[in-house]
């Protein structure tokens, strides 16, 4: 899984149009202030151990939210972060599993944007050094920063 | 190069803090309405032929801007789109080269956000089916959609 975590002043979204794999029964419109937005691309390798990916991704998001002192999280499906996506059923399982696990962790308001819809959104990123973080989560493996440690992080 | 192209109602940014590789002399604050925002991650493979990458990326951005009927483009460095970044000098050359080539193409207002700064930003994505596109550009190779064609694009 590729994760892009953005510490935001504001996020809102509105589901506009279904794709062929659109999720039913989801929240089609929402907004949050002072939130950690977790843009997620579930990848084909995640299908090897969905439960493990959920645990690892949830742990990373929860840790980041605590560090940033925010108690609001929005899980936002974002296919464009990866060139090797999982199938849609696996993606929906992972995303819903993350929502449940983060809610169960306690102390966080957790929302989830719908999978498989074209959505408009407005996002304000705070811009401090920890306000944009990317992670690659691998089932059974060591997750870490998306960029090799020996290279400088540039923006 | 990884490209994420977002057709936006509004984008604004403000450079907040330098990283060790911060570009000097750039525009530290700007905003555009009705623009195509081109988030760019220059990758290590791009260093093999910088001029070719500039041509290919510029062509892709110009084509998309014409299709979307927008005449404003913001080039925005975005390291978090790749786990295999180029060095900072190559990245700056590519990004500046893209700005020059897109300007030379004619008919477009072209702006570029500074490389190597932590930036706050606000972005509004329109949400229509072509308002978010990702591309992988490879020097000397065939560029294309970031997702394998046989898999459905999901959001
Ligand atoms: Mg606005």
CSV table of C-alpha atoms and ligand atoms in Angstrom, one decimal:
chain,number,residue,atom,x,y,z
A,1,UNK,CA,0.0,0.0,0.0
A,2,UNK,CA,1.1,3.5,-0.8
A,3,UNK,CA,0.0,6.0,1.8
A,4,UNK,CA,0.2,9.8,1.6
A,5,UNK,CA,-0.6,11.5,4.9
A,6,UNK,CA,-1.5,15.1,4.9
A,7,UNK,CA,-2.0,17.2,8.0
A,8,UNK,CA,-4.8,19.5,6.8
A,9,UNK,CA,-6.5,22.6,8.0
A,10,UNK,CA,-9.5,21.5,6.0
A,11,UNK,CA,-10.7,18.7,3.7
A,12,UNK,CA,-14.1,18.4,2.1
A,13,UNK,CA,-15.3,16.0,-0.7
A,14,UNK,CA,-18.3,15.3,-2.7
A,15,UNK,CA,-18.9,12.1,-4.7
A,16,UNK,CA,-19.9,13.1,-8.2
A,17,UNK,CA,-20.1,10.1,-10.4
A,18,UNK,CA,-19.8,6.3,-10.1
A,19,UNK,CA,-17.1,4.2,-11.7
A,20,UNK,CA,-18.0,0.6,-12.5
A,21,UNK,CA,-16.6,-0.5,-9.1
A,22,UNK,CA,-18.4,2.2,-7.0
A,23,UNK,CA,-19.0,1.3,-3.4
A,24,UNK,CA,-22.7,1.4,-2.3
A,25,UNK,CA,-23.9,2.8,1.0
A,26,UNK,CA,-20.9,5.1,1.7
A,27,UNK,CA,-20.9,8.7,2.9
A,28,UNK,CA,-21.1,10.6,-0.3
A,29,UNK,CA,-20.2,14.0,1.1
A,30,UNK,CA,-18.3,15.1,4.1
A,31,UNK,CA,-15.8,17.6,5.6
A,32,UNK,CA,-13.4,17.8,8.4
A,33,UNK,CA,-11.2,20.5,9.9
A,34,UNK,CA,-7.8,19.9,11.6
A,35,UNK,CA,-7.5,16.4,10.3
A,36,UNK,CA,-5.0,13.9,9.1
A,37,UNK,CA,-6.0,12.9,5.5
A,38,UNK,CA,-4.8,9.4,4.6
A,39,UNK,CA,-4.7,9.0,0.9
A,40,UNK,CA,-4.4,5.2,0.2
A,41,UNK,CA,-3.6,3.1,-2.8
A,42,UNK,CA,-4.1,-0.6,-2.1
A,43,UNK,CA,-1.6,-2.6,-4.2
A,44,UNK,CA,-1.6,-6.1,-5.7
A,45,UNK,CA,1.0,-7.3,-3.2
A,46,UNK,CA,-1.4,-6.3,-0.4
A,47,UNK,CA,-3.7,-9.2,-1.5
A,48,UNK,CA,-1.2,-11.6,0.0
A,49,UNK,CA,-2.2,-10.7,3.5
A,50,UNK,CA,-5.0,-8.2,3.8
A,51,UNK,CA,-5.2,-8.5,7.6
A,52,UNK,CA,-1.6,-7.7,8.0
A,53,UNK,CA,-1.7,-4.7,5.7
A,54,UNK,CA,-4.7,-3.4,7.7
A,55,UNK,CA,-2.7,-3.7,11.0
A,56,UNK,CA,0.4,-2.1,9.5
A,57,UNK,CA,-1.3,0.8,7.8
A,58,UNK,CA,-3.5,1.5,10.8
A,59,UNK,CA,-0.5,1.6,13.1
A,60,UNK,CA,1.3,4.0,10.9
A,61,UNK,CA,-1.7,6.4,10.6
A,62,UNK,CA,-2.5,6.2,14.3
A,63,UNK,CA,1.2,6.9,15.2
A,64,UNK,CA,1.2,9.9,12.9
A,65,UNK,CA,-2.0,11.3,14.2
A,66,UNK,CA,-0.7,11.1,17.8
A,67,UNK,CA,2.5,12.8,16.8
A,68,UNK,CA,0.6,15.6,15.0
A,69,UNK,CA,-1.7,15.9,17.9
A,70,UNK,CA,-4.8,15.5,15.8
A,71,UNK,CA,-7.7,13.3,16.6
A,72,UNK,CA,-9.5,13.3,13.3
A,73,UNK,CA,-8.6,11.0,10.4
A,74,UNK,CA,-10.1,10.7,6.9
A,75,UNK,CA,-9.3,7.6,4.9
A,76,UNK,CA,-9.4,8.6,1.2
A,77,UNK,CA,-8.9,6.1,-1.6
A,78,UNK,CA,-6.4,7.4,-4.0
A,79,UNK,CA,-5.5,5.0,-6.9
A,80,UNK,CA,-3.1,7.5,-8.5
A,81,UNK,CA,-0.4,6.8,-5.9
A,82,UNK,CA,0.5,3.4,-7.4
A,83,UNK,CA,1.0,1.8,-10.7
A,84,UNK,CA,0.3,-1.7,-9.4
A,85,UNK,CA,-3.2,-1.6,-7.8
A,86,UNK,CA,-5.0,-4.5,-6.1
A,87,UNK,CA,-8.4,-5.6,-7.4
A,88,UNK,CA,-11.4,-3.5,-6.3
A,89,UNK,CA,-12.8,-6.1,-3.8
A,90,UNK,CA,-9.5,-6.4,-2.0
A,91,UNK,CA,-9.2,-2.6,-1.9
A,92,UNK,CA,-12.7,-2.2,-0.4
A,93,UNK,CA,-11.9,-4.8,2.3
A,94,UNK,CA,-8.6,-3.1,3.2
A,95,UNK,CA,-10.1,0.4,3.4
A,96,UNK,CA,-13.2,-0.7,5.4
A,97,UNK,CA,-10.9,-2.8,7.7
A,98,UNK,CA,-8.7,0.3,8.3
A,99,UNK,CA,-11.8,2.3,9.2
A,100,UNK,CA,-12.9,-0.3,11.7
A,101,UNK,CA,-9.4,-0.8,13.2
A,102,UNK,CA,-8.7,3.0,13.6
A,103,UNK,CA,-12.2,3.4,15.2
A,104,UNK,CA,-11.5,0.5,17.6
A,105,UNK,CA,-8.1,2.1,18.5
A,106,UNK,CA,-10.1,4.7,20.4
A,107,UNK,CA,-9.8,8.5,20.8
A,108,UNK,CA,-10.0,9.2,17.1
A,109,UNK,CA,-12.9,10.5,14.9
A,110,UNK,CA,-12.5,8.3,11.8
A,111,UNK,CA,-14.3,9.0,8.5
A,112,UNK,CA,-13.9,7.3,5.1
A,113,UNK,CA,-14.5,8.6,1.6
A,114,UNK,CA,-16.2,6.2,-0.8
A,115,UNK,CA,-14.2,3.9,-3.1
A,116,UNK,CA,-14.9,3.9,-6.8
A,117,UNK,CA,-16.5,7.3,-7.2
A,118,UNK,CA,-15.2,10.4,-9.0
A,119,UNK,CA,-15.0,13.0,-6.3
A,120,UNK,CA,-14.5,16.7,-6.1
A,121,UNK,CA,-12.5,17.8,-3.1
A,122,UNK,CA,-10.8,20.8,-1.5
A,123,UNK,CA,-7.8,20.2,0.6
A,124,UNK,CA,-5.7,22.6,2.6
A,125,UNK,CA,-2.2,21.3,3.6
A,126,UNK,CA,-0.7,23.0,6.6
A,127,UNK,CA,2.8,23.1,5.2
A,128,UNK,CA,5.0,22.4,8.2
A,129,UNK,CA,7.8,19.8,7.8
A,130,UNK,CA,5.7,16.9,9.0
A,131,UNK,CA,2.5,17.9,7.2
A,132,UNK,CA,3.2,15.7,4.2
A,133,UNK,CA,4.5,12.1,4.7
A,134,UNK,CA,4.5,9.2,2.4
A,135,UNK,CA,4.8,5.5,3.3
A,136,UNK,CA,5.0,2.2,1.5
A,137,UNK,CA,3.4,-0.6,3.5
A,138,UNK,CA,4.3,-4.2,2.5
A,139,UNK,CA,2.5,-7.2,4.1
A,140,UNK,CA,4.9,-9.2,6.2
A,141,UNK,CA,7.6,-6.7,5.6
A,142,UNK,CA,9.2,-3.6,7.0
A,143,UNK,CA,7.2,-0.5,6.2
A,144,UNK,CA,9.1,2.7,6.0
A,145,UNK,CA,9.4,6.0,4.3
A,146,UNK,CA,8.7,5.9,0.6
A,147,UNK,CA,12.0,7.5,-0.3
A,148,UNK,CA,15.3,5.7,0.2
A,149,UNK,CA,16.8,7.0,3.4
A,150,UNK,CA,20.1,7.9,1.8
A,151,UNK,CA,18.5,10.5,-0.5
A,152,UNK,CA,17.4,13.8,0.7
A,153,UNK,CA,13.7,14.4,0.9
A,154,UNK,CA,12.8,17.2,-1.5
A,155,UNK,CA,9.5,18.9,-2.2
B,1,UNK,CA,8.8,10.9,-13.8
B,2,UNK,CA,5.6,10.4,-12.1
B,3,UNK,CA,3.0,13.0,-13.0
B,4,UNK,CA,-0.4,13.7,-11.2
B,5,UNK,CA,-2.5,16.1,-13.2
B,6,UNK,CA,-5.4,17.8,-11.4
B,7,UNK,CA,-7.9,20.0,-13.1
B,8,UNK,CA,-8.6,22.5,-10.3
B,9,UNK,CA,-11.0,25.3,-9.6
B,10,UNK,CA,-8.3,26.8,-7.4
B,11,UNK,CA,-4.8,26.3,-6.2
B,12,UNK,CA,-2.7,28.5,-4.0
B,13,UNK,CA,0.6,27.8,-2.2
B,14,UNK,CA,2.9,29.5,0.1
B,15,UNK,CA,6.6,28.5,0.7
B,16,UNK,CA,7.0,28.1,4.4
B,17,UNK,CA,10.4,26.7,5.2
B,18,UNK,CA,13.5,25.7,3.2
B,19,UNK,CA,14.9,22.2,3.0
B,20,UNK,CA,18.6,21.8,2.5
B,21,UNK,CA,18.1,21.7,-1.3
B,22,UNK,CA,15.8,24.7,-1.5
B,23,UNK,CA,15.7,26.5,-4.8
B,24,UNK,CA,16.7,30.2,-4.7
B,25,UNK,CA,15.0,33.0,-6.6
B,26,UNK,CA,11.7,31.2,-7.1
B,27,UNK,CA,8.1,32.5,-6.7
B,28,UNK,CA,7.4,31.8,-3.0
B,29,UNK,CA,3.7,32.4,-3.1
B,30,UNK,CA,1.1,32.2,-5.9
B,31,UNK,CA,-2.4,31.3,-6.8
B,32,UNK,CA,-4.4,30.3,-9.9
B,33,UNK,CA,-8.0,29.6,-10.7
B,34,UNK,CA,-9.2,27.2,-13.4
B,35,UNK,CA,-5.8,25.6,-13.8
B,36,UNK,CA,-4.2,22.3,-14.5
B,37,UNK,CA,-1.9,21.5,-11.6
B,38,UNK,CA,1.0,19.2,-12.6
B,39,UNK,CA,2.4,17.5,-9.5
B,40,UNK,CA,5.8,16.1,-10.6
B,41,UNK,CA,8.3,13.6,-9.0
B,42,UNK,CA,11.5,13.5,-11.0
B,43,UNK,CA,12.9,10.0,-10.8
B,44,UNK,CA,16.4,8.5,-10.9
B,45,UNK,CA,15.8,7.0,-14.3
B,46,UNK,CA,15.0,10.4,-15.7
B,47,UNK,CA,18.7,11.4,-15.2
B,48,UNK,CA,19.6,9.1,-18.2
B,49,UNK,CA,18.1,11.7,-20.6
B,50,UNK,CA,16.8,14.9,-19.0
B,51,UNK,CA,16.0,16.6,-22.3
B,52,UNK,CA,13.9,13.7,-23.5
B,53,UNK,CA,11.9,13.6,-20.2
B,54,UNK,CA,11.3,17.3,-20.5
B,55,UNK,CA,9.9,16.9,-24.0
B,56,UNK,CA,7.7,13.9,-23.0
B,57,UNK,CA,6.3,15.4,-19.8
B,58,UNK,CA,5.7,18.8,-21.5
B,59,UNK,CA,3.8,17.1,-24.3
B,60,UNK,CA,1.6,15.1,-21.9
B,61,UNK,CA,0.8,18.2,-19.9
B,62,UNK,CA,0.1,20.4,-22.9
B,63,UNK,CA,-2.2,17.7,-24.5
B,64,UNK,CA,-4.1,17.4,-21.3
B,65,UNK,CA,-4.5,21.1,-20.8
B,66,UNK,CA,-5.9,21.4,-24.4
B,67,UNK,CA,-8.3,18.5,-23.8
B,68,UNK,CA,-9.5,20.1,-20.6
B,69,UNK,CA,-9.8,23.5,-22.3
B,70,UNK,CA,-7.7,25.2,-19.7
B,71,UNK,CA,-4.8,27.6,-20.5
B,72,UNK,CA,-3.2,27.8,-17.1
B,73,UNK,CA,-0.7,25.3,-15.8
B,74,UNK,CA,1.1,25.1,-12.4
B,75,UNK,CA,4.2,22.9,-12.2
B,76,UNK,CA,4.3,21.7,-8.6
B,77,UNK,CA,7.3,19.5,-7.4
B,78,UNK,CA,5.9,16.6,-5.4
B,79,UNK,CA,8.5,14.1,-4.2
B,80,UNK,CA,5.8,11.9,-2.5
B,81,UNK,CA,4.7,10.5,-5.8
B,82,UNK,CA,7.8,8.3,-6.2
B,83,UNK,CA,10.0,6.0,-4.1
B,84,UNK,CA,12.9,6.4,-6.5
B,85,UNK,CA,13.7,10.1,-6.8
B,86,UNK,CA,16.4,11.7,-8.9
B,87,UNK,CA,19.0,13.9,-7.2
B,88,UNK,CA,18.0,17.5,-6.5
B,89,UNK,CA,20.1,19.1,-9.3
B,90,UNK,CA,18.5,16.9,-11.9
B,91,UNK,CA,15.1,17.6,-10.5
B,92,UNK,CA,15.6,21.3,-10.7
B,93,UNK,CA,16.9,21.1,-14.3
B,94,UNK,CA,13.8,19.0,-15.3
B,95,UNK,CA,11.3,21.3,-13.6
B,96,UNK,CA,12.8,24.5,-15.0
B,97,UNK,CA,13.1,22.9,-18.4
B,98,UNK,CA,9.4,22.0,-18.3
B,99,UNK,CA,8.5,25.5,-17.4
B,100,UNK,CA,10.5,26.9,-20.3
B,101,UNK,CA,9.2,24.4,-22.8
B,102,UNK,CA,5.5,24.8,-21.8
B,103,UNK,CA,5.9,28.6,-22.0
B,104,UNK,CA,7.5,28.3,-25.4
B,105,UNK,CA,4.6,26.1,-26.6
B,106,UNK,CA,2.5,29.2,-26.6
B,107,UNK,CA,-1.0,30.0,-25.5
B,108,UNK,CA,-0.5,28.9,-21.9
B,109,UNK,CA,0.0,30.8,-18.7
B,110,UNK,CA,2.7,28.7,-16.9
B,111,UNK,CA,3.8,29.0,-13.3
B,112,UNK,CA,6.1,26.9,-11.2
B,113,UNK,CA,6.1,26.3,-7.4
B,114,UNK,CA,9.6,26.3,-5.8
B,115,UNK,CA,11.6,23.0,-5.4
B,116,UNK,CA,12.9,22.1,-2.0
B,117,UNK,CA,10.6,24.2,0.2
B,118,UNK,CA,8.0,23.0,2.6
B,119,UNK,CA,4.8,24.6,1.3
B,120,UNK,CA,1.3,25.1,2.5
B,121,UNK,CA,-1.3,24.8,-0.2
B,122,UNK,CA,-5.0,24.7,-0.9
B,123,UNK,CA,-6.3,22.7,-3.8
B,124,UNK,CA,-9.8,22.3,-5.2
B,125,UNK,CA,-10.2,19.4,-7.6
B,126,UNK,CA,-13.2,19.6,-9.9
B,127,UNK,CA,-14.1,15.9,-9.7
B,128,UNK,CA,-15.2,15.2,-13.2
B,129,UNK,CA,-13.8,11.9,-14.7
B,130,UNK,CA,-10.8,13.5,-16.3
B,131,UNK,CA,-10.0,15.9,-13.4
B,132,UNK,CA,-7.4,13.5,-11.9
B,133,UNK,CA,-4.9,11.7,-14.2
B,134,UNK,CA,-1.6,10.0,-13.4
B,135,UNK,CA,1.2,9.3,-15.8
B,136,UNK,CA,4.6,7.6,-15.7
B,137,UNK,CA,7.1,9.2,-18.1
B,138,UNK,CA,10.2,7.1,-19.0
B,139,UNK,CA,13.0,8.6,-21.0
B,140,UNK,CA,13.3,6.9,-24.4
B,141,UNK,CA,10.3,4.8,-23.6
B,142,UNK,CA,6.5,4.7,-24.0
B,143,UNK,CA,4.8,6.9,-21.5
B,144,UNK,CA,1.3,5.9,-20.5
B,145,UNK,CA,-1.2,5.7,-17.7
B,146,UNK,CA,0.2,4.9,-14.4
B,147,UNK,CA,-2.1,1.9,-13.9
B,148,UNK,CA,-2.0,-1.2,-15.9
B,149,UNK,CA,-4.5,-0.9,-18.7
B,150,UNK,CA,-6.2,-4.2,-17.9
B,151,UNK,CA,-7.2,-3.2,-14.4
B,152,UNK,CA,-10.1,-0.9,-13.8
B,153,UNK,CA,-9.2,2.6,-12.7
B,154,UNK,CA,-10.7,3.1,-9.2
B,155,UNK,CA,-10.7,6.0,-6.9
C,1,LIG,MG1,-10.8,27.5,-1.6
